[in-house]
Coordinates of C-alpha atoms in Angstrom, one line a residue:
M1 CA 21.4 -11.5 -2.4
S2 CA 21.8 -9.4 -5.5
L3 CA 24.3 -6.6 -5.9
Q4 CA 21.5 -4.2 -6.5
N5 CA 20.0 -5.2 -3.1
K6 CA 23.3 -4.7 -1.4
L7 CA 23.7 -1.2 -2.9
I8 CA 20.1 -0.2 -2.0
C9 CA 20.5 -1.4 1.6
W10 CA 23.8 0.5 1.8
G11 CA 22.1 3.7 0.6
L12 CA 19.2 3.3 3.0
R13 CA 21.5 2.9 5.9
R14 CA 23.4 6.0 4.9
R15 CA 20.5 8.3 4.0
F16 CA 17.1 7.1 5.2
L17 CA 17.9 5.3 8.5
P18 CA 19.5 8.4 10.2
E19 CA 16.3 10.4 9.4
T20 CA 14.2 7.9 11.4
R21 CA 16.3 8.6 14.5
K22 CA 15.4 12.3 14.5
P23 CA 12.3 14.0 15.8
V24 CA 9.5 13.7 13.2
D25 CA 9.4 16.7 10.9
V26 CA 6.3 16.2 8.6
A27 CA 7.1 19.0 6.1
R28 CA 10.7 18.0 5.8
T29 CA 9.9 14.3 5.3
R30 CA 7.4 15.1 2.6
A31 CA 9.7 17.5 0.8
L32 CA 12.7 15.0 0.8
T33 CA 10.5 12.2 -0.4
E34 CA 9.1 14.0 -3.4
K35 CA 12.6 15.3 -4.2
R36 CA 14.3 11.9 -4.2
V37 CA 11.6 9.8 -5.9
W38 CA 12.4 8.2 -9.3
L39 CA 9.5 8.1 -11.7
P40 CA 9.1 5.3 -14.2
P41 CA 7.8 6.1 -17.6
V42 CA 4.2 5.3 -18.4
P43 CA 4.2 1.8 -20.0
K44 CA 3.5 1.6 -23.7
G45 CA -0.1 0.9 -24.4
W46 CA -1.2 2.4 -21.1
Q47 CA -2.4 5.8 -20.0
L48 CA -2.1 7.6 -16.7
Y49 CA -5.1 9.7 -15.7
A50 CA -5.5 12.1 -12.7
Q51 CA -8.7 11.4 -10.8
P52 CA -9.9 14.8 -9.3
E53 CA -11.4 14.9 -5.9
Q54 CA -14.9 13.4 -5.7
R55 CA -17.3 13.5 -2.8
E56 CA -20.7 12.1 -2.3
Q57 CA -23.6 14.3 -3.3
G58 CA -24.4 16.6 -0.4
Q59 CA -20.9 16.3 1.1
G60 CA -18.1 18.6 0.7
G61 CA -16.6 19.4 4.1
A62 CA -13.0 18.7 4.9
D63 CA -13.9 15.8 7.2
E64 CA -15.9 14.0 4.6
P65 CA -14.5 11.0 2.6
S66 CA -12.5 12.0 -0.5
V67 CA -11.8 9.9 -3.6
R68 CA -8.9 11.3 -5.6
G69 CA -5.8 9.7 -7.0
E70 CA -4.5 8.5 -10.3
W71 CA -5.5 5.7 -12.8
L72 CA -3.1 3.7 -14.9
V73 CA -5.3 2.1 -17.5
R74 CA -4.6 -0.2 -20.4
E75 CA -5.8 1.1 -23.7
G76 CA -9.4 -0.2 -24.0
G77 CA -9.4 -1.1 -20.3
A78 CA -8.1 -4.3 -18.5
P79 CA -10.3 -7.1 -17.3
R80 CA -9.5 -6.6 -13.6
T81 CA -8.8 -3.7 -11.3
I82 CA -6.4 -3.1 -8.4
L83 CA -7.1 -0.5 -5.7
Y84 CA -3.7 0.5 -4.4
L85 CA -3.1 2.2 -1.1
H86 CA 0.4 3.7 -0.8
G87 CA 2.6 3.6 2.4
G88 CA 4.3 6.4 4.2
G89 CA 3.4 6.1 7.9
Y90 CA 0.0 7.7 7.1
Y91 CA 1.7 11.1 6.9
F92 CA 3.8 11.2 3.7
C93 CA 4.1 9.7 0.2
S94 CA 1.5 9.7 -2.6
P95 CA 0.4 7.8 -5.7
R96 CA 3.3 9.5 -7.5
T97 CA 5.9 8.1 -5.2
H98 CA 4.7 4.5 -5.6
R99 CA 4.4 4.3 -9.4
A100 CA 7.3 1.7 -9.5
I101 CA 4.9 -0.7 -7.8
T102 CA 1.6 0.3 -9.4
F103 CA 3.0 0.4 -12.9
G104 CA 4.7 -3.0 -12.3
L105 CA 1.6 -4.6 -11.0
A106 CA -0.6 -3.2 -13.7
T107 CA 1.4 -4.5 -16.6
R108 CA 2.2 -7.9 -15.1
A109 CA -1.4 -8.6 -13.8
D110 CA -3.2 -7.1 -16.8
A111 CA -5.1 -4.9 -14.3
D112 CA -6.1 -1.3 -14.3
V113 CA -4.8 0.3 -11.1
F114 CA -6.4 3.1 -9.2
S115 CA -3.9 4.5 -6.7
L116 CA -5.7 6.4 -4.0
D117 CA -4.5 9.8 -2.7
Y118 CA -6.1 9.4 0.7
R119 CA -6.0 12.2 3.3
L120 CA -2.9 12.2 5.4
A121 CA -2.2 12.7 9.1
P122 CA -1.6 14.7 11.2
E123 CA -4.0 17.1 9.4
H124 CA -6.4 14.2 9.0
P125 CA -6.1 11.5 11.6
F126 CA -8.1 8.2 11.8
P127 CA -10.6 7.5 10.4
A128 CA -9.9 9.8 7.4
A129 CA -7.7 7.4 5.5
L130 CA -10.0 4.4 6.1
D131 CA -13.1 6.4 5.1
D132 CA -11.3 7.4 1.9
A133 CA -10.3 3.8 1.1
L134 CA -13.9 2.6 1.8
A135 CA -15.3 5.4 -0.4
A136 CA -12.9 4.5 -3.2
Y137 CA -13.7 0.8 -3.2
R138 CA -17.5 1.5 -3.1
R139 CA -17.2 3.9 -6.0
L140 CA -15.5 1.2 -8.0
L141 CA -18.5 -1.0 -7.3
D142 CA -20.9 1.8 -8.1
E143 CA -19.2 2.3 -11.5
G144 CA -19.9 -1.3 -12.4
A145 CA -16.8 -3.3 -11.4
P146 CA -17.8 -6.7 -10.0
A147 CA -16.2 -7.2 -6.6
A148 CA -14.7 -10.5 -7.8
S149 CA -12.7 -8.6 -10.4
L150 CA -11.1 -6.3 -7.8
V151 CA -8.0 -6.7 -5.6
I152 CA -6.9 -4.4 -2.8
A153 CA -3.2 -3.8 -2.4
G154 CA -1.0 -1.7 -0.2
D155 CA 2.4 -1.4 1.4
S156 CA 3.6 -0.5 4.9
A157 CA 0.9 1.8 6.4
G158 CA -1.0 1.3 3.1
G159 CA -0.8 -2.4 3.7
G160 CA -2.3 -2.1 7.1
L161 CA -4.9 0.2 5.7
A162 CA -5.8 -2.3 3.0
L163 CA -6.3 -5.0 5.6
A164 CA -8.4 -2.7 7.8
T165 CA -10.5 -1.8 4.7
L166 CA -11.2 -5.5 4.1
V167 CA -12.3 -5.9 7.8
A168 CA -14.5 -2.8 7.7
L169 CA -16.1 -3.9 4.4
R170 CA -16.7 -7.4 5.8
D171 CA -18.3 -5.9 9.0
A172 CA -20.5 -3.6 6.9
G173 CA -21.7 -6.5 4.7
D174 CA -20.2 -5.1 1.5
P175 CA -19.2 -7.5 -1.3
L176 CA -15.5 -8.4 -0.8
P177 CA -12.8 -8.2 -3.5
G178 CA -11.1 -11.3 -4.8
G179 CA -8.1 -10.9 -2.5
A180 CA -5.5 -8.5 -1.1
L181 CA -1.7 -7.9 -1.6
L182 CA 0.0 -6.7 1.6
Y183 CA 3.7 -5.6 1.3
S184 CA 5.5 -5.2 4.6
P185 CA 2.2 -4.1 6.2
W186 CA 2.1 -2.0 9.4
T187 CA -0.7 -3.8 11.2
D188 CA 0.0 -3.0 14.8
L189 CA 0.2 0.6 15.8
A190 CA 0.5 -0.5 19.4
C191 CA 4.0 -1.6 18.3
T192 CA 4.1 -4.8 20.3
G193 CA 6.0 -7.0 17.8
A194 CA 9.2 -8.6 19.1
S195 CA 10.9 -7.8 15.8
I196 CA 10.8 -4.0 16.6
R197 CA 13.4 -4.7 19.2
A198 CA 15.1 -7.8 17.8
N199 CA 15.7 -6.3 14.3
D200 CA 16.6 -2.8 15.6
G201 CA 20.1 -2.3 14.1
R202 CA 19.5 -5.0 11.4
D203 CA 16.8 -3.1 9.5
P204 CA 18.5 -0.9 6.9
M205 CA 15.6 1.5 6.8
F206 CA 14.0 2.0 10.2
C207 CA 15.1 2.2 13.9
G208 CA 12.8 0.4 16.2
D209 CA 11.2 3.3 18.1
V210 CA 10.2 5.4 15.1
F211 CA 6.8 3.6 14.7
A212 CA 5.6 4.5 18.2
R213 CA 6.6 8.1 17.5
I214 CA 4.6 8.4 14.2
A215 CA 1.7 6.3 15.3
S216 CA 0.3 9.0 17.5
M217 CA -0.2 11.3 14.4
Y218 CA -2.7 8.9 12.9
L219 CA -4.2 7.6 16.0
G220 CA -5.4 10.9 17.4
A221 CA -7.7 9.9 20.3
T222 CA -8.3 6.3 19.0
R223 CA -6.8 3.4 21.0
A224 CA -3.9 1.7 19.2
T225 CA -5.6 -1.7 19.3
H226 CA -8.7 -0.7 17.5
P227 CA -9.1 -3.2 14.7
Y228 CA -9.7 -0.6 12.1
V229 CA -6.4 1.1 13.1
S230 CA -4.4 -2.0 13.8
P231 CA -6.0 -4.8 11.9
L232 CA -3.7 -7.3 13.7
Y233 CA -6.4 -7.3 16.4
A234 CA -9.3 -7.9 14.1
D235 CA -11.4 -11.0 13.5
F236 CA -10.2 -12.4 10.2
H237 CA -13.1 -14.8 9.5
G238 CA -14.6 -14.5 6.1
L239 CA -11.8 -12.5 4.5
P240 CA -10.6 -13.3 1.0
P241 CA -7.2 -14.7 0.2
L242 CA -4.1 -12.7 1.3
F243 CA -0.6 -12.4 -0.2
L244 CA 1.9 -11.0 2.3
L245 CA 5.6 -10.3 2.0
A246 CA 8.2 -8.8 4.3
G247 CA 12.0 -8.8 4.8
S248 CA 13.7 -11.0 7.3
T249 CA 15.5 -8.1 9.0
E250 CA 12.6 -5.7 9.1
T251 CA 11.6 -4.1 12.4
L252 CA 8.0 -4.6 11.2
L253 CA 8.5 -8.3 10.4
D254 CA 6.2 -9.5 13.2
D255 CA 3.4 -7.3 11.8
T256 CA 3.3 -9.7 8.9
L257 CA 4.0 -13.0 10.6
R258 CA 1.3 -12.5 13.2
V259 CA -1.3 -11.5 10.7
A260 CA -0.4 -14.6 8.6
E261 CA -0.7 -16.8 11.6
R262 CA -4.0 -15.4 12.8
A263 CA -5.6 -15.3 9.4
R264 CA -4.7 -19.0 8.7
A265 CA -6.2 -19.8 12.1
A266 CA -9.4 -18.1 11.0
G267 CA -9.6 -20.2 7.8
V268 CA -8.2 -17.5 5.4
S269 CA -6.1 -18.6 2.5
V270 CA -2.6 -17.0 3.0
E271 CA 0.5 -16.8 1.0
C272 CA 3.4 -15.3 3.0
E273 CA 6.9 -14.7 1.6
I274 CA 9.7 -13.7 3.9
G275 CA 12.6 -12.3 1.8
R276 CA 16.1 -12.9 3.3
D277 CA 17.9 -9.6 4.0
L278 CA 15.5 -7.6 1.8
P279 CA 14.5 -4.1 2.8
H280 CA 11.0 -2.7 3.7
I281 CA 8.6 -2.9 0.7
W282 CA 11.3 -4.1 -1.7
P283 CA 9.0 -4.3 -4.7
I284 CA 9.3 -0.5 -4.9
Y285 CA 12.9 -1.0 -6.2
A286 CA 11.7 -2.4 -9.5
P287 CA 12.9 -2.6 -12.2
F288 CA 16.4 -2.2 -10.8
M289 CA 16.4 -5.0 -8.1
P290 CA 15.8 -8.5 -9.4
E291 CA 14.2 -9.5 -6.2
A292 CA 11.6 -6.7 -6.7
R293 CA 10.8 -7.9 -10.2
R294 CA 10.3 -11.4 -8.9
A295 CA 8.0 -10.2 -6.1
L296 CA 5.9 -8.3 -8.6
D297 CA 5.8 -11.4 -10.8
A298 CA 4.5 -13.5 -7.9
S299 CA 2.0 -10.7 -7.0
A300 CA 0.6 -10.7 -10.5
R301 CA 0.2 -14.5 -10.4
F302 CA -1.8 -14.1 -7.2
V303 CA -3.9 -11.3 -8.6
K304 CA -4.8 -13.4 -11.7
Q305 CA -5.5 -16.4 -9.5
V306 CA -7.9 -14.8 -7.1
S307 CA -9.7 -12.3 -9.3
A308 CA -12.4 -13.1 -12.0
A309 CA -11.9 -11.3 -15.3
D310 CA -14.7 -8.9 -16.1
V311 CA -15.0 -9.3 -19.8
T312 CA -17.6 -6.5 -20.1
A313 CA -15.6 -3.9 -18.2
R314 CA -13.2 -2.6 -20.8
A315 CA -15.4 -0.3 -22.8
R316 CA -17.3 0.9 -19.7
K317 CA -14.2 1.8 -17.8
A318 CA -12.6 3.5 -20.8
A319 CA -15.7 5.6 -21.3
A320 CA -15.8 6.7 -17.7
L321 CA -12.2 7.9 -17.4
P322 CA -11.3 11.6 -17.6
T323 CA -9.8 12.9 -20.8
Q324 CA -6.8 14.6 -19.2
T325 CA -3.7 12.4 -18.9
V326 CA -0.8 12.9 -16.5
A327 CA 2.6 13.7 -17.8

């Protein structure tokens, strides 16, 4: 265990963990997260673009799918694309808060990254986030990106959302991406994993009962075992390769282990890394934590392995991007 990891876990126990024992205060959580976030600089040779909200023609109501977020694009365009879905319990965080991951993935995997700013609960419960993720993926296809050049990625709630998106795309008959990266995914909103209890007190970030308290905000009237809400309960046959990681002391550890087991049983290619004593979504601590850098290196290797380079995409993607960059 690195010194950086020890310091980060100490800080999480001191500042973040106590917050999870309190009643959920959506506005306060969002404000604290935005206040504390560290923003990495835009990598040299890359540009960060805001993608304004887009809806399908004839749509425009608040309940319709929305595609907005931010692009990190290599000058001239990269030969593959990652659709990233941030975590945050479906009710906080944003593409901005997760730039340490998206920037690290982009530069290592030579991939343009679209980080989706999906609608959040409780204002927008299920299926809003899933509808937005499906709309974003289909827009990438409509803009000419071959499915084989795409990878879906996400962490925590975003990791569960990424897996649910794969299942929904498969069920709808859409062409599937080359693979998916799932960091500490929250895949069971019924909260039945044994690690929720076994790792309560060992997890430096979350107490065990917090997930049941926040799940209701996203679920609304939907049952917690619906496979598009909790993809742990989905049929995994026909899904593309998966790369999963989680920490050994996470309360959500079983949400990763059970998905890996069931996906393998369904014939899906699975890589699953369990990091000893590492915190929830530890890749977000790049570049400071060496374990985070190594996790992003392994993720990039997976992305390059499962995706097909689109050699015709660069000029097309560069031409389609907005002209206004993000500071």
